[in-house]
Every structure is written in structure tokens, then in C-alpha cells.
Coordinates of C-alpha atoms in Angstrom, one line a residue:
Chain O
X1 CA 6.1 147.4 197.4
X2 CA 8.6 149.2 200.3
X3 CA 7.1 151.8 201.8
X4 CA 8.1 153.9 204.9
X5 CA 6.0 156.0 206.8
X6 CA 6.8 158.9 209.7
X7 CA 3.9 160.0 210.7
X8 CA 5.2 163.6 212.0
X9 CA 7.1 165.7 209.8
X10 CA 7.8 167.8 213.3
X11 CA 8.4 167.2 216.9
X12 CA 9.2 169.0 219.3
X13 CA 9.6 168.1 223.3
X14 CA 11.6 169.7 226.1
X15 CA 15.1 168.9 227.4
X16 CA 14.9 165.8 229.8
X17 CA 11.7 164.8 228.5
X18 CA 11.0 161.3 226.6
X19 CA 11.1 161.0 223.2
X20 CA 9.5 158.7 220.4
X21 CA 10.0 159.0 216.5
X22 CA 7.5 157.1 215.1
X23 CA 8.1 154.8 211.6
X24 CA 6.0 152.4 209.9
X25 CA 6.5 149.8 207.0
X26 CA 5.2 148.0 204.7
X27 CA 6.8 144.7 203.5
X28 CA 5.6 141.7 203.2
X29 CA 9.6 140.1 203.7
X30 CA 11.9 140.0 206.3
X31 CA 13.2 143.5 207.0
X32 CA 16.2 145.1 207.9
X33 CA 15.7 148.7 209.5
X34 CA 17.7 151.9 210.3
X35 CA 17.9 154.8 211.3
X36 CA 19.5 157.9 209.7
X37 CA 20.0 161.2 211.2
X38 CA 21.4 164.6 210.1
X39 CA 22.4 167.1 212.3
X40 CA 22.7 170.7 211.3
X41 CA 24.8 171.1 208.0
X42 CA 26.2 167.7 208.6
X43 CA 25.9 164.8 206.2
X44 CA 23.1 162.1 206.7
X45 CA 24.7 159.6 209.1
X46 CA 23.4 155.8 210.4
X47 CA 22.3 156.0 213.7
X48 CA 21.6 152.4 214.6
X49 CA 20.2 149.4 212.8
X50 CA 18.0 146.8 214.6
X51 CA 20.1 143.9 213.8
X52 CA 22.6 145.4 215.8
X53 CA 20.3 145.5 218.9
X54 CA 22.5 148.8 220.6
X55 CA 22.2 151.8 222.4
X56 CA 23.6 154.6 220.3
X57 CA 23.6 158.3 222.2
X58 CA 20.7 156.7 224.4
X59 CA 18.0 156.0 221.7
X60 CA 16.9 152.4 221.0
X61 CA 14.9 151.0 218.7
X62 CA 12.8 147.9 218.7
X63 CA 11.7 146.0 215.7
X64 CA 7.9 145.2 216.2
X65 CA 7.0 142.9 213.2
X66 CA 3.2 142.4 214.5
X67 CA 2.4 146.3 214.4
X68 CA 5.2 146.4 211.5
X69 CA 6.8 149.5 213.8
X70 CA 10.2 150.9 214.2
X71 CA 10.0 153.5 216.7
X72 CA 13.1 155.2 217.9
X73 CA 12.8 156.1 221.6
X74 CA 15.4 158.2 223.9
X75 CA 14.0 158.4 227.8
X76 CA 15.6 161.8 228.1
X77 CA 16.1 164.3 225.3
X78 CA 18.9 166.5 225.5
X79 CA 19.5 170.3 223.0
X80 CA 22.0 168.0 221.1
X81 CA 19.5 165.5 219.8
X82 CA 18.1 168.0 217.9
X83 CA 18.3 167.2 213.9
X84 CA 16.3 165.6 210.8
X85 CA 15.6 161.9 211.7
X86 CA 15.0 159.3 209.0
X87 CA 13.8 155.6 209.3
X88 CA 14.8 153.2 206.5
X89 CA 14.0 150.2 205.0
X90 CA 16.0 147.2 203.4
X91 CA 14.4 144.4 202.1
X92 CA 15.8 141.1 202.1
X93 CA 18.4 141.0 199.4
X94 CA 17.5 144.4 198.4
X95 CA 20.7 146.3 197.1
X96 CA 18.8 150.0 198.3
X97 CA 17.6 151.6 201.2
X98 CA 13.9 153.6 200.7
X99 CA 13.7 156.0 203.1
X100 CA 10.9 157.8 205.2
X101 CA 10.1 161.6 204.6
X102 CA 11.9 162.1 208.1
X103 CA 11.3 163.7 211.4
X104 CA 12.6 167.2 212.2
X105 CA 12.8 166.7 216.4
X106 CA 13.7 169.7 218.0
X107 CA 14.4 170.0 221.9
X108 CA 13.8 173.3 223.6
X109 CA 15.9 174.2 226.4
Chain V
X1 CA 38.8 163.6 204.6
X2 CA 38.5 160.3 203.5
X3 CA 34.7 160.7 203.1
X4 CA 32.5 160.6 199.8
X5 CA 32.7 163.8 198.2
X6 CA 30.3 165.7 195.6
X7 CA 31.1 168.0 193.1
X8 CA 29.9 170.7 192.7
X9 CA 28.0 171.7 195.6
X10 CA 25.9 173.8 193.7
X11 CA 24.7 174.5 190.5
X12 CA 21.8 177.4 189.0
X13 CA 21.2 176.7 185.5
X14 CA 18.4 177.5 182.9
X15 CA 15.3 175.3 181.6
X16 CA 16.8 173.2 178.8
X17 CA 20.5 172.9 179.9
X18 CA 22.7 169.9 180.7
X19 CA 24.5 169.1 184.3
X20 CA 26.8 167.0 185.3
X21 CA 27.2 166.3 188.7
X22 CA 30.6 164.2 189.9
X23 CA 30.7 161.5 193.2
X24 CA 34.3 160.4 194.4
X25 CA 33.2 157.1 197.1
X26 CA 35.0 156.1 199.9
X27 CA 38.2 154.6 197.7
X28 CA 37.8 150.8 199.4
X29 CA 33.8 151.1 198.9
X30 CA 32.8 149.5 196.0
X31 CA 28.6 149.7 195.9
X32 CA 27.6 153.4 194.6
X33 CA 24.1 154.8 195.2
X34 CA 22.7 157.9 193.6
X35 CA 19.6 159.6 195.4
X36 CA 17.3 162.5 195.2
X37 CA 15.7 164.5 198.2
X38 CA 13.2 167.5 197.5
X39 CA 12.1 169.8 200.3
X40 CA 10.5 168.1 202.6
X41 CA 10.9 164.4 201.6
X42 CA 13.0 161.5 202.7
X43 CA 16.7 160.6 199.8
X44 CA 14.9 158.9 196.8
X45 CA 16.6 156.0 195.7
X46 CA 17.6 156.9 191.5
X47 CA 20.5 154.6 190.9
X48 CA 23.1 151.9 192.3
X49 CA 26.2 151.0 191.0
X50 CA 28.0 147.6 192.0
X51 CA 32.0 148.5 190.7
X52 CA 31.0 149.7 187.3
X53 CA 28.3 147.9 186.7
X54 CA 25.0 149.9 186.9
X55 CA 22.8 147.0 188.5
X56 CA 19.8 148.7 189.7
X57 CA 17.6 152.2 188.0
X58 CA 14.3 153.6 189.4
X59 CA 11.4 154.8 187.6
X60 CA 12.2 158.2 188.6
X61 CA 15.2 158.1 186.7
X62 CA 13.9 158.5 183.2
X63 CA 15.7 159.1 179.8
X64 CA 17.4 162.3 180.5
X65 CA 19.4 160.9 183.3
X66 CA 22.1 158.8 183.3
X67 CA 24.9 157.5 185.0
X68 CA 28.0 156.0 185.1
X69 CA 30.9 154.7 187.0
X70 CA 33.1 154.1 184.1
X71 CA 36.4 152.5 186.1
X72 CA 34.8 151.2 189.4
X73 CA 35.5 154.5 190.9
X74 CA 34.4 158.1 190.6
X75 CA 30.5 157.9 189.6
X76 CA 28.7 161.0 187.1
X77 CA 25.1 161.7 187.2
X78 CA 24.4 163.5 184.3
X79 CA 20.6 165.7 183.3
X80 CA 20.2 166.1 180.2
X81 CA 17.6 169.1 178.9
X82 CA 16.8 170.4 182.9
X83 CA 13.6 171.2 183.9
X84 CA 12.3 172.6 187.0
X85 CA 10.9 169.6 188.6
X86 CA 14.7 168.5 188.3
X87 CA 15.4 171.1 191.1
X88 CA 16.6 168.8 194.3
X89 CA 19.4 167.6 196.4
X90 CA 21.7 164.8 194.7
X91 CA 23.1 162.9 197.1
X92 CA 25.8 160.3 196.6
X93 CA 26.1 157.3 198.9
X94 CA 29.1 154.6 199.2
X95 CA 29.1 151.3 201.2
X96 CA 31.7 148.5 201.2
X97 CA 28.9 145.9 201.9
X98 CA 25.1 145.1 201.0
X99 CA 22.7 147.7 202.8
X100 CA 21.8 145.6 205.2
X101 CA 25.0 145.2 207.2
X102 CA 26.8 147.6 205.7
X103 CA 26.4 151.3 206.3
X104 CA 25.8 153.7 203.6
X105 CA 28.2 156.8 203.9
X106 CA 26.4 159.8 202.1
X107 CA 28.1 163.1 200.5
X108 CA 27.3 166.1 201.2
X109 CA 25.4 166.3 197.7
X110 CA 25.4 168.6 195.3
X111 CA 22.2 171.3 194.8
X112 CA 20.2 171.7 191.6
X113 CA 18.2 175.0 190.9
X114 CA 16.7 174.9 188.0
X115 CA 15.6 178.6 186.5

């Protein structure tokens, strides 16, 4: 079975400071990974995938099939990154995304 | 807007009552997707339409739901005999390719409360 797991439901860390979002899977496939975010009373949006292998608004992410990780990292946080983050997983073939129960990250000034 | 669009954005009905709620895609977009999100959980995949055919259900959607997309277009997600536990965020997705190139586009979703 698919299965995502975020480890914290919260994070918060100060403006400049590094940040990691932690997500975990479990597939036994080849997987395809993303993730979403949603700022405040926007719509859930795609914020990178790791085929793509970019830099979107300075977070990366690196596919680590050995420790079957996804982390999403930005080396300095700024007030605007501040939103729900949710990691994603598609399965080979798979027709549907199964989501994480998210991250709220909030930066403090 | 060009974006996916729900309809309505809210709705408070009673214990035993019927809902419809309405998704309009992005008009090129041709996979559907239905999801669920309760407080403090991650979109829960319900259904996933490819044009009009409905090719995928979970487990979570059982006999009271159902859903169509009767022209390729437009999709309905209907509840049949609410209950409380129904209470959630529908959200509506839309992509013009498989999920794992393509990017879902979501809708704002629509807001049950069920008294």
C-alpha cells in the first residue's frame, strides 16, 4: 500500500533560518513525488516534483530511495514561505496522488 | 479565471439530507479527481474520472456517494442521506496529463457541515 508520512503537523523557525519539511513513503515501486503547498485562502498549488530536479522559490527537494525520504529544504526561510505544506505520492502508473497530512510552517519575523 | 471551480462553496444541511456538490475543470483538462480533506489531514483521494468515464473509486466512497461526469466535462459529487462524519472539504482537481507529469489544479472546494 501508498502511504505518506509528515512527521510534524507544525513547524515553526525564524526568518533567515534553514528549513526542512520532513516526508516519508512507503512503496515498494518506483515513485514519483511532489510537493503541494497552500498559502493563506489560496487553493492547494504544486510546488515542485522530483523528476523535475528545480529550484522553485529556493526549496529543493531530493528523492532518497535508500531512507525512502522526500524532504523539502529552503537554506533561508523568509515571512512569505509561511503556509500548509503537503508531500505526495504517485505510484508508477497510478492515476491518483495520496497525500501526507501536511506541514503547517510558519516563519516568525 | 480559467481555473477549476466548485460550486457551492458552502453548504449547512441536516442529518439525513441529500447534497450535490458541482466541479467545472479546466475546459482542455480531461482527468477529474474528487477528494476529501477533514481538519487536520492531508486531500483523500474519493474518485477519478478519465472524460466520462469514472475509472477509479476508493473505499471511502461508499454507497451514498456517487459521481458523475456525464459529458466529459462538468463533474457532480452527490451524498445521499448526510451524516456527520460526511462533514469535510470537497475538493475538485483537474489535470491534462497522468499525475505524474502532469500537475493537478485543485478548486477551491466546496464545505460540508453536517448538523
Amino acid at each position: 500500500a501508498q502511504r505518506v508520512t509528515q512527521p510534524e503537523k507544525l513547524l515553526s523557525v525564524f526568518k533567515g533560518a534553514p528549513v526542512e519539511l520532513k516526508c516519508n513513503y512507503s512503496y515498494s515501486g518506483s515513485p514519483e513525488l511532489f510537493w503541494y503547498v497552500q498559502y493563506s485562502r489560496q487553493r492547494l498549488q504544486l510546488l515542485l516534483r522530483h523528476i523535475s530536479r528545480e529550484s522553485i522559490k529556493g526549496f529543493t527537494a531530493d528523492l532518497n530511495k535508500g531512507e525512502t525520504s522526500f524532504h523539502l529544504k529552503k537554506p533561508f526561510a523568509q515571512e512569505e514561505d509561511s503556509a500548509m505544506y503537503y508531500c505526495a505520492l504517485g505510484s508508477q502508473g497510478a492515476q491518483k496522488l495520496v497525500f501526507g497530512q501536511g506541514t503547517r510552517l510558519t516563519i516568525n519575523p | 479565471d480559467t481555473g477549476v471551480s466548485q460550486d457551492p462553496r458552502h453548504k449547512i444541511t441536516k442529518r439525513g439530507q441529500n447534497v450535490t456538490f458541482r466541479c467545472d475543470p479546466i475546459s482542455e483538462h480531461n482527468r477529474l479527481y474528487w477528494y476529501r480533506q477533514t481538519l487536520g489531514q492531508g486531500p483523500e483521494f474519493l474518485t477519478y474520472f478519465q472524460n466520462e468515464a469514472q475509472l477509479e473509486k476508493s473505499r471511502l466512497l461508499s454507497d451514498r456517494f456517487s459521481a458523475e461526469r456525464p459529458k466529459g466535462s462538468f463533474s457532480t459529487l452527490e451524498i445521499q442521506r448526510t451524516e456527520q462524519g460526511d462533514s469535510a472539504m470537497y475538493l475538485c482537481a483537474s489535470s491534462i496529463d497522468r499525475v505524474a507529469t502532469g500537475e493537478l489544479f485543485f478548486g477551491e472546494g466546496s464545505r460540508l457541515t453536517v448538523l
